[in-house]
C-alpha atoms as one frame of an Amber mdcrd trajectory, in Angstrom:
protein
   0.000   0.000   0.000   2.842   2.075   0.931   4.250   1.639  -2.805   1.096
   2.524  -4.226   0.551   5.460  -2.094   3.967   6.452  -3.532   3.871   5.675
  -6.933   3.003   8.421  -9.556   2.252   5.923 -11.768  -0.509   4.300 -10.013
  -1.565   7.696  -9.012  -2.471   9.203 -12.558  -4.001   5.522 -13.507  -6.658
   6.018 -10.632  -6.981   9.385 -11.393  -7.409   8.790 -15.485  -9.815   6.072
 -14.720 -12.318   7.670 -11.992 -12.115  10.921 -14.809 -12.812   7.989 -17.651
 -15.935   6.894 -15.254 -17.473  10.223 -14.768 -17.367  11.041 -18.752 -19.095
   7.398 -19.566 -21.672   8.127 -16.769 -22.014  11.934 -18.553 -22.850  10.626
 -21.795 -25.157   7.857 -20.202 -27.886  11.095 -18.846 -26.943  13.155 -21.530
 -30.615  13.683 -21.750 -30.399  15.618 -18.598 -28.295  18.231 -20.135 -29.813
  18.867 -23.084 -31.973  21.656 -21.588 -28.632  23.154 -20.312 -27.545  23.001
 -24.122 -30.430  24.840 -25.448 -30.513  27.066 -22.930 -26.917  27.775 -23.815
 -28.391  27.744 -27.989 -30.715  30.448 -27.243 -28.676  32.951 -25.405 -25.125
  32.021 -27.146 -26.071  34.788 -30.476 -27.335  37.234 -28.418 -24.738  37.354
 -25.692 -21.842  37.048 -27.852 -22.824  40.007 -30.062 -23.794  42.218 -26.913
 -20.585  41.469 -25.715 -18.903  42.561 -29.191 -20.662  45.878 -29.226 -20.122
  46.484 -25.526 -16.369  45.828 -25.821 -16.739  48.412 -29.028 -19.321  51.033
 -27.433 -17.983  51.169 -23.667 -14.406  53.431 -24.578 -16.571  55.807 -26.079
 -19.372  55.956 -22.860 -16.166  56.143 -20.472 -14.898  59.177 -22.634 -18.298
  60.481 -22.337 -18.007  60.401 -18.563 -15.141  62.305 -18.649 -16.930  65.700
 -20.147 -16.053  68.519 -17.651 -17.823  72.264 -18.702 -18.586  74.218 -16.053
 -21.270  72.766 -13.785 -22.100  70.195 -16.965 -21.147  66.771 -16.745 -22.451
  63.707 -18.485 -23.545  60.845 -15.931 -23.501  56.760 -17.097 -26.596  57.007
 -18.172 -26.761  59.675 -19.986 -23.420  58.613 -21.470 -25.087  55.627 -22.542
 -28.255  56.889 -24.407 -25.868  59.674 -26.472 -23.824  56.292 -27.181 -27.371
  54.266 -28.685 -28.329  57.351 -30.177 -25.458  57.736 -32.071 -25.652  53.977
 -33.074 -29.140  53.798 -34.161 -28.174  56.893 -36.474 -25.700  54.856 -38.103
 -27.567  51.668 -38.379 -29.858  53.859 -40.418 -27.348  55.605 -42.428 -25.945
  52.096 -43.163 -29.039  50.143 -43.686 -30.736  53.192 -46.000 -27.572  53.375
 -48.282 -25.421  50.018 -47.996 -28.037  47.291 -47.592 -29.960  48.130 -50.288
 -27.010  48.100 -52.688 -25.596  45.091 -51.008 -29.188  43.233 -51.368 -29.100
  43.893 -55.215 -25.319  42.882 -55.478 -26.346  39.613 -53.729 -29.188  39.313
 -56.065 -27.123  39.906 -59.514 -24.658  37.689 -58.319 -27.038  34.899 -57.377
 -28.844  35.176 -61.245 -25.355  35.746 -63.018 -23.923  32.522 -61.371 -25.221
  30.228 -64.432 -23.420  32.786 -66.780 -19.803  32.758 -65.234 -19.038  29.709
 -67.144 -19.716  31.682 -69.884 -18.439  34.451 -69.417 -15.125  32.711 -68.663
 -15.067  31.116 -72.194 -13.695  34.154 -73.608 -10.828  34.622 -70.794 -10.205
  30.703 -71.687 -10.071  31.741 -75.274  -7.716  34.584 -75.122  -5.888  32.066
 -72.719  -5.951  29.193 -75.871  -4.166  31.845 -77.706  -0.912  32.647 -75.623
   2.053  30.524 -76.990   2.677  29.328 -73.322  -0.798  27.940 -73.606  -1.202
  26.766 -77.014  -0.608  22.583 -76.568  -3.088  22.983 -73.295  -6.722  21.633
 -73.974  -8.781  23.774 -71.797 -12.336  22.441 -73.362 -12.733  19.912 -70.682
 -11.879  22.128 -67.507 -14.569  24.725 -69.418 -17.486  21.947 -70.215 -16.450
  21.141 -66.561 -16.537  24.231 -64.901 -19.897  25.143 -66.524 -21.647  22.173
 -65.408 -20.592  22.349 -61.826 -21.402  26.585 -61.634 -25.128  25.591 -63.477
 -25.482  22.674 -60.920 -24.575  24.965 -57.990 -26.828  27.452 -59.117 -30.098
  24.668 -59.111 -29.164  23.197 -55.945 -29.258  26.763 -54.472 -32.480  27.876
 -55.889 -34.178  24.404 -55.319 -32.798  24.812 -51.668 -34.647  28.244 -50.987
 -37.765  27.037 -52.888 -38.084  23.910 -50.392 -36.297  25.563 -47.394 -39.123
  27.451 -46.267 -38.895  26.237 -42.575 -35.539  26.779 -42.311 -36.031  30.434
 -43.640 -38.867  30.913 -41.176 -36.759  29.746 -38.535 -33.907  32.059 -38.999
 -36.187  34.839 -39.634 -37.439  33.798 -35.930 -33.945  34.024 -34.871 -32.956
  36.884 -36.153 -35.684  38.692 -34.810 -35.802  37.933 -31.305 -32.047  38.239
 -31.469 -32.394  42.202 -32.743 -34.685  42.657 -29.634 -32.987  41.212 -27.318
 -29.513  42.701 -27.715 -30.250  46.294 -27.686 -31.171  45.809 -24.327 -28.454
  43.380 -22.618 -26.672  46.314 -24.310 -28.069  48.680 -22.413 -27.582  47.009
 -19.004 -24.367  45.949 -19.628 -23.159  49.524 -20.907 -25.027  51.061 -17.706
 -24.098  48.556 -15.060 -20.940  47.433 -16.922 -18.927  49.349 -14.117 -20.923
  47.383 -11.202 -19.472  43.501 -12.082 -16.604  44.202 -10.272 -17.326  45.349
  -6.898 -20.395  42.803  -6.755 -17.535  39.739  -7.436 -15.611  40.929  -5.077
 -18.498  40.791  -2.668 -18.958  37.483  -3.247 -15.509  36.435  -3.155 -13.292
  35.458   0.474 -11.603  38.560   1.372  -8.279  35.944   1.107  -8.827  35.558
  -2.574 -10.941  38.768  -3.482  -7.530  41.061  -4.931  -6.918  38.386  -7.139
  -9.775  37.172  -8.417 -10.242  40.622  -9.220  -6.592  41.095 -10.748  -7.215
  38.176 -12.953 -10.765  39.552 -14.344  -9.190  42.841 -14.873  -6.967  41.057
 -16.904  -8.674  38.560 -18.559 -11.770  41.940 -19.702  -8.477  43.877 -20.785
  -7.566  41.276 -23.090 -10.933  40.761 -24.318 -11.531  44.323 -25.016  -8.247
  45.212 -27.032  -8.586  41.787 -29.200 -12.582  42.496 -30.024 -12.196  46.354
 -30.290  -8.894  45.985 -32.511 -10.623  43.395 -34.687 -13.487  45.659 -35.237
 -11.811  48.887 -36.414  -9.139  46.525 -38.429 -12.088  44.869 -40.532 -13.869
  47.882 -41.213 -10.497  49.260 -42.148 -10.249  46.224 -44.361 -13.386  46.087
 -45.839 -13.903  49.703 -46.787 -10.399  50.332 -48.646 -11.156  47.087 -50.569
 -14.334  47.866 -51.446 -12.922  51.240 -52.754 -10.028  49.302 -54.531 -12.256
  47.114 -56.387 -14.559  50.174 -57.636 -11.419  51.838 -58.679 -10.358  49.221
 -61.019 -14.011  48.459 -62.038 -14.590  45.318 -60.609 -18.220  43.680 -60.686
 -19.634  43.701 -56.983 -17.555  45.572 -55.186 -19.109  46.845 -52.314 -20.329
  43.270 -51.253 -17.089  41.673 -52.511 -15.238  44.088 -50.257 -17.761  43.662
 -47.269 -17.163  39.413 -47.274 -12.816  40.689 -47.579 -13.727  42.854 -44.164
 -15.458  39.947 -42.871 -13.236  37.409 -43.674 -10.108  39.005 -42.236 -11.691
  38.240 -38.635 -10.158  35.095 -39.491  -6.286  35.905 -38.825  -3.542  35.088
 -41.291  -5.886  32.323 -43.219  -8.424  35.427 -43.744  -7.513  37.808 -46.386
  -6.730  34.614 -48.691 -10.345  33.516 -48.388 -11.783  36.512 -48.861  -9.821
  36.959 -52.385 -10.790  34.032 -53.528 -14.790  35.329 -54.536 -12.868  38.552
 -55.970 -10.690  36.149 -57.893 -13.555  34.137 -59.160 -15.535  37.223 -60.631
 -12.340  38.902 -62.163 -11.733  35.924 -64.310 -15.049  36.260 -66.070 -14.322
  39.812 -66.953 -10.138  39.738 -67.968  -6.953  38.083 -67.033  -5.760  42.025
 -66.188  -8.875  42.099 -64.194  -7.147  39.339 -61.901  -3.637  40.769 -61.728
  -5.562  44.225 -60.168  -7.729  42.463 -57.697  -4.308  41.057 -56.475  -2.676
  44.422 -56.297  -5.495  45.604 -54.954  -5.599  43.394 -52.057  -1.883  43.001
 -51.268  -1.741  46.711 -51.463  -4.472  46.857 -48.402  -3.105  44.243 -46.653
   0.185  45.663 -46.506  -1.221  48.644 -45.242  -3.158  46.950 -42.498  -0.292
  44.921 -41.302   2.373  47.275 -41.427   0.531  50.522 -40.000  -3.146  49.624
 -38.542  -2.842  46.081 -37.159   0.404  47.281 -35.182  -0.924  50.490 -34.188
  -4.432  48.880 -32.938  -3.999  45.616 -31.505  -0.043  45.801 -31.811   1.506
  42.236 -30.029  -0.503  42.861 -27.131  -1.521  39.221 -27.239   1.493  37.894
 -27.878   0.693  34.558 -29.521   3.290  32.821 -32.392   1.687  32.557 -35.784
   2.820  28.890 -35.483  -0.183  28.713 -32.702  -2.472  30.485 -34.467  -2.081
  28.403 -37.248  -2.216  25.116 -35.192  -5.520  26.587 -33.336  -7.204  27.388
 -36.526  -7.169  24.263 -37.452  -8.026  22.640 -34.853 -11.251  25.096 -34.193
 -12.620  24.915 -37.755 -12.808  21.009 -37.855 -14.653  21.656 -34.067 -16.761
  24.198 -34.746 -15.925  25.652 -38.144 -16.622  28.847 -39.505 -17.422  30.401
 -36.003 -14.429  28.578 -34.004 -11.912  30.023 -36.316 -12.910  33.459 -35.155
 -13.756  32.552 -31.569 -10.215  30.009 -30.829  -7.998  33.174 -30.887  -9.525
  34.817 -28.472 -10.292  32.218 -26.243  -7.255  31.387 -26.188  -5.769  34.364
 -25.185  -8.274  34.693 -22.583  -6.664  30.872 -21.444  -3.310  32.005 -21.814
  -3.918  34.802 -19.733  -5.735  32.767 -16.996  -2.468  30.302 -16.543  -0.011
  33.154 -16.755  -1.587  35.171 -13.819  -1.873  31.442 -11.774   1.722  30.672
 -12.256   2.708  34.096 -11.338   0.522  33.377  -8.019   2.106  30.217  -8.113
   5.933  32.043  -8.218   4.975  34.170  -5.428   3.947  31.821  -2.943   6.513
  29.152  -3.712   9.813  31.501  -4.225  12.155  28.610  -3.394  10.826  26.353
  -6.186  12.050  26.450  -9.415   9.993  26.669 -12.158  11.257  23.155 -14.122
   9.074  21.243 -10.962   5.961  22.267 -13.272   4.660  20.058 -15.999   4.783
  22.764 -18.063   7.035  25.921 -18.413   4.894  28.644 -18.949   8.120  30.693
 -18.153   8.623  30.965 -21.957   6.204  32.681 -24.524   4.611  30.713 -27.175
């Protein structure tokens, strides 16, 4: 006994097992979670994009605060409704001159799909004629191409004819989503400042500093990832959107929007959002290609070298070898919506273990730091 109570070996077996039990007996009365989980369903959209906006709105409240003019000065509250003023008036502005335009773009693009293939005849054409080109039989890839774009284009149409649940549904969704956030925005803009002193409350007075050290953190993080993002996609997404009307290329505004949205997704980003841009420049020319490339490497190098520094800078301090690694990992998870959450969250992880093992250095000074499993002494 006294060699099993001493063994590590033994130890971690028992331990691996009785964790091993608990997940079998967890998937045995799963069906008394799944309220949990759609409980969790409901509230995921509209939390998450509350959060985003309240990460976004809440510098511009606390400036607000700060107005000093004589006797005149700006309380929460009233910081907040100037703050949803001002972003109702935009929603408008935006939804009475860019959705409209973006709603026919989508449209065009949705009827012209069946005519890519032949609008890219002539690009293959001009292509048949090059000398470096002349012994290649594109015919095939064309007669191919076609009949995958028309097939595409049925499936799609077929799917929103029959789909009529699915677009009531999300219709449902959307709806109760846009009433809902406005006001978890509103409380958590108002009482925002009021989390903090109600944890520590809560908290033993032993542990109360830093558990409130580590949220202060961990919000910190949070904020200068989500607010950087923002202002970096917009950034994004506007000067491409310029840059493709410049050279005249089809769809620009909602070509440049998806660019903007895509480049939430770091590194991996910008090369999936050229790709539609790439698609609908080789119906029009070969040229038309080479300037959606300038185009985008010209905005890119912009953002990386002057806004992405300037706004989020290496404040999170994460290898591109890790991003890469947790990209790929997230999108086979959770796709789409895991490769823009994973970063984040795992900043938000890698800030959570940093601040323990610092606890963890101050309270054992004598012990050095290769008794750990890990060493989170180094940076990733």
């Amino acid at each position: 006994m006294k060699w099993f109570a001493n063994s590590r070996l033994m130890f971690w077996s028992v331990e691996l097992l009785i964790v091993a039990a608990l997940i079998w007996v967890c998937t045995q009365i799963s069906f008394l979670f799944s309220p949990i989980g759609v409980f969790l369903s409901t509230i995921f959209a509209p939390m998450l994009l509350s959060g985003v906006l309240f990460y976004l709105l809440n510098p511009i409240v606390r400036l607000l605060e700060k107005v000093r003019w004589r006797r005149f000065h700006i309380n929460r509250t009233g910081a907040v409704a100037i703050v949803f003023l001002l972003l109702v008036a935009v929603l408008v502005a935006g939804g009475m001159w860019i959705v409209p335009r973006l709603v026919n773009q989508v449209t065009n693009l949705i009827g012209n799909i069946p005519d890519f293939a032949k609008s890219s005849e002539a690009v293959f054409s001009n292509l048949m004629k090059q000398p470096l080109f002349k012994d290649v039989d594109f015919s095939k890839y064309l007669t191919q191409l076609q009949s995958a774009l028309s097939k595409y284009a049925e499936s799609f149409m077929s799917g929103l004819t029959t789909g009529i649940g699915t677009i009531i549904g999300t219709v449902t969704t959307v709806t109760v989503t846009a009433v809902t956030v406005p006001v978890m925005l509103f409380y958590m803009l108002k009482d925002g400042e009021r989390f903090m002193p109600a944890v520590r409350r809560w908290l033993p007075a032993k542990h109360a500093d830093q558990t409130a050290e580590l949220l202060s953190r961990m919000n910190a993080t949070i904020a200068r990832y989500v607010g950087g993002q923002i202002l970096e996609c917009l950034f994004v997404g506007t000067f491409t959107a310029i840059g493709y009307m410049l050279i005249g290329e089809r769809y620009a505004l909602l070509l440049g929007v998806f660019g903007g949205l895509c480049n939430l997704i770091p590194y991996v980003g910008p090369y999936i959002g050229i790709l539609p841009a790439l698609i609908v420049a080789f119906t029009i020319s070969t040229n038309m290609v080479l300037y959606v490339i300038i185009v985008v490497i010209v905005v890119q190098q912009i953002d990386g070298n002057l806004v992405y520094p300037n706004i989020i800078g290496r404040s999170l301090q994460i290898h591109p070898l890790t991003i890469i690694i947790i990209l790929l990992a997230a999108g086979n998870i959770a796709g789409l919506l895991g490769m823009i959450l994973a970063v984040p969250l795992y900043a938000v992880v890698k800030t959570v273990v940093q601040y323990i093992y610092s606890i963890w250095r101050l309270e054992h000074p004598d012990k050095p730091a290769a008794e750990l499993p890990v060493n989170f002494s180094r940076k990733d």
